[in-house]
PDB file of C-alpha atoms in Angstrom:
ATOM      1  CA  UNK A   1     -42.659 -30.735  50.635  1.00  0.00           C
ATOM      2  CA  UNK A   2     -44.965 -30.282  47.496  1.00  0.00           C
ATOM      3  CA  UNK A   3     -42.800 -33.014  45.808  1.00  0.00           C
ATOM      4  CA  UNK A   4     -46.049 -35.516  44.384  1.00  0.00           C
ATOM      5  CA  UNK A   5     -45.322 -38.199  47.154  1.00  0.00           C
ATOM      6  CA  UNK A   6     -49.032 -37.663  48.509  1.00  0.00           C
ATOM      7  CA  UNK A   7     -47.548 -36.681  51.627  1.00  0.00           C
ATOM      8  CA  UNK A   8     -47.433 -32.766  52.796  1.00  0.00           C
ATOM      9  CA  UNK A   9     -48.191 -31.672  49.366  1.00  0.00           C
ATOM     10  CA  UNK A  10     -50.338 -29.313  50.100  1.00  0.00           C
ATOM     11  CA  UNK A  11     -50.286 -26.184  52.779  1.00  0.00           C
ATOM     12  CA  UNK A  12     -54.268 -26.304  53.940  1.00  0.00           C
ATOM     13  CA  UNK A  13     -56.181 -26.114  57.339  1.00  0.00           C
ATOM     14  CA  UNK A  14     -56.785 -29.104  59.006  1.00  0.00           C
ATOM     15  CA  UNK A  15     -60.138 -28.632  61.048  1.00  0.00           C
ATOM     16  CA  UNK A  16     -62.599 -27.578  59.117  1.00  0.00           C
ATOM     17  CA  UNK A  17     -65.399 -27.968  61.291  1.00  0.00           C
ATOM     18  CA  UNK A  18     -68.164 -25.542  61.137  1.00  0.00           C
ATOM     19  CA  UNK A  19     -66.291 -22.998  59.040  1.00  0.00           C
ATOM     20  CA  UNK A  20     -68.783 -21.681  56.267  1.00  0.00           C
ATOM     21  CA  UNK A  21     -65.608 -19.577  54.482  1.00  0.00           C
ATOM     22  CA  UNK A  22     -62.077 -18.857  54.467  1.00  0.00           C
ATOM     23  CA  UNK A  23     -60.005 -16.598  52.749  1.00  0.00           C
ATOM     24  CA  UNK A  24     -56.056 -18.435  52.793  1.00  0.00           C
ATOM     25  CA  UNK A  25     -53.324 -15.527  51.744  1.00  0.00           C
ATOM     26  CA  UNK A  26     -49.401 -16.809  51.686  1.00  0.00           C
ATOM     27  CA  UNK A  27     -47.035 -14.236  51.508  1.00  0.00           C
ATOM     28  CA  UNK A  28     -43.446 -14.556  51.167  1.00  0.00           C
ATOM     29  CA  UNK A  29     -40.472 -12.754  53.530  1.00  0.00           C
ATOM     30  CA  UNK A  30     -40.762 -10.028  51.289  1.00  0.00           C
ATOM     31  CA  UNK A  31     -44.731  -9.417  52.166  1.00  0.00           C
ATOM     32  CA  UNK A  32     -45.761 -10.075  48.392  1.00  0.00           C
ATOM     33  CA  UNK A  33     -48.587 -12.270  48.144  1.00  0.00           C
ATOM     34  CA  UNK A  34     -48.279 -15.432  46.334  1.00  0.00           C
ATOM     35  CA  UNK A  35     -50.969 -17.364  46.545  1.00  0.00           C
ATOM     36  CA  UNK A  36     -54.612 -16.877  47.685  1.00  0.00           C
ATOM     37  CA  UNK A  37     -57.752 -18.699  47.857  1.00  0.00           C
ATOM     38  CA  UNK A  38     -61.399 -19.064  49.314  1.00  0.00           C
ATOM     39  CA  UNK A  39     -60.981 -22.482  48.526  1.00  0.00           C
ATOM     40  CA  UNK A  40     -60.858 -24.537  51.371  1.00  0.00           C
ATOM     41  CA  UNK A  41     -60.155 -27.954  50.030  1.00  0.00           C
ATOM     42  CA  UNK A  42     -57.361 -26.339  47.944  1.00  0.00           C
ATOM     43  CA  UNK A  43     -54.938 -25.313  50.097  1.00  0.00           C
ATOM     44  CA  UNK A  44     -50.962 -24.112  48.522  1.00  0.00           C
ATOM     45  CA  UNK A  45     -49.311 -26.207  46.738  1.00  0.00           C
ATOM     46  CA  UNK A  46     -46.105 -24.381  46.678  1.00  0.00           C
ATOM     47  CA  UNK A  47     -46.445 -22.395  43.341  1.00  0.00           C
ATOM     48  CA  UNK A  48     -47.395 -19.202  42.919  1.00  0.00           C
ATOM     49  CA  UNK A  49     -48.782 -18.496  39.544  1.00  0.00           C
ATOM     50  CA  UNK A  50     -47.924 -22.015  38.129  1.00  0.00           C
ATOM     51  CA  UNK A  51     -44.407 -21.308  39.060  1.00  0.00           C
ATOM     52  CA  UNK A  52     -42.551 -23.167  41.899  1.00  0.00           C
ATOM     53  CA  UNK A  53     -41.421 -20.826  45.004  1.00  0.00           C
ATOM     54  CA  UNK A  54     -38.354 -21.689  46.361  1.00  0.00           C
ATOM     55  CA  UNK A  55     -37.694 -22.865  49.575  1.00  0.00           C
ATOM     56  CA  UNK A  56     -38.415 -21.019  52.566  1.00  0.00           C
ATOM     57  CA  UNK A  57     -40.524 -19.573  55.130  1.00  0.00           C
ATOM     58  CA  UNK A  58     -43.578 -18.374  54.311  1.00  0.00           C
ATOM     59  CA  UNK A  59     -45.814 -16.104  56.260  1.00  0.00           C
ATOM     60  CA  UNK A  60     -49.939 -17.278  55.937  1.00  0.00           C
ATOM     61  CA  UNK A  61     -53.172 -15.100  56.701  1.00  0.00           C
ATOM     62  CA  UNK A  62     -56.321 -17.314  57.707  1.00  0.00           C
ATOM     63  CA  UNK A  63     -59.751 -15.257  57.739  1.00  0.00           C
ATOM     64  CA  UNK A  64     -62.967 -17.412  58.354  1.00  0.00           C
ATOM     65  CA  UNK A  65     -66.240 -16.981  59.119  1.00  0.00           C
ATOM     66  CA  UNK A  66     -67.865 -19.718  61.516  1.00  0.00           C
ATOM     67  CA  UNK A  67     -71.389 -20.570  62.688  1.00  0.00           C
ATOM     68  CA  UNK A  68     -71.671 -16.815  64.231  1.00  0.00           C
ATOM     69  CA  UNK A  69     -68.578 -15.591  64.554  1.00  0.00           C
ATOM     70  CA  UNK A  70     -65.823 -14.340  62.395  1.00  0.00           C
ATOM     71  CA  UNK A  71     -61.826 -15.009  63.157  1.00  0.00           C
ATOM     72  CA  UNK A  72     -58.120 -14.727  61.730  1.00  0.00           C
ATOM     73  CA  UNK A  73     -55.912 -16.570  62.000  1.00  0.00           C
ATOM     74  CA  UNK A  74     -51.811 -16.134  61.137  1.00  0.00           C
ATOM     75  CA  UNK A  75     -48.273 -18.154  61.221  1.00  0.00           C
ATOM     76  CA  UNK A  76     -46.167 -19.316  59.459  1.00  0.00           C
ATOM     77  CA  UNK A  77     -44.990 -22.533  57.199  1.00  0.00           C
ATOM     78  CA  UNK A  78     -41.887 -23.883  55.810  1.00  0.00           C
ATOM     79  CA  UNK A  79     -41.043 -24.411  52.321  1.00  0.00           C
ATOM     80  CA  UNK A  80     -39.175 -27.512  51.808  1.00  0.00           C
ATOM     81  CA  UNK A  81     -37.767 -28.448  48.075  1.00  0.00           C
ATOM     82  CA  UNK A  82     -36.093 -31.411  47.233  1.00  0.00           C
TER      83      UNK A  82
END
């Protein structure tokens, strides 16, 4: 619920422990990619080239690289406009 309320407004990982990098790809249910970052502390705010996506389910690609290891990760999160 990207919505300004400081609560949920942005789509992010949440331990961030010993992770060097990440690579964060969204994609909506059409497979196009709309937002992507190596940005950890960024996360998704819900836009997609300064433009709002609608509500929905979108599908999210994690790639990191830990101490000495390297991992994916994938699921998927829920839009939610007001």
């Amino acid at each position: 619920t990207p919505d300004g309320d400081q609560f949920n407004d942005l789509f992010l990982p949440i331990n961030t422990f010993n992770i060097r990098s990440c690579n964060l790809k969204i994609f909506n249910r059409w497979g196009k990619l709309v937002h992507e970052t190596d940005d950890l502390e960024k996360g998704w705010d819900g836009n997609s080239k300064n433009s709002p996506c609608n509500s929905g389910v979108y599908f999210w690609i994690a790639e990191f690289a830990a101490e000495n290891s390297r991992k994916n990760s994938k699921g998927w999160v829920q839009l939610i406009r007001n």
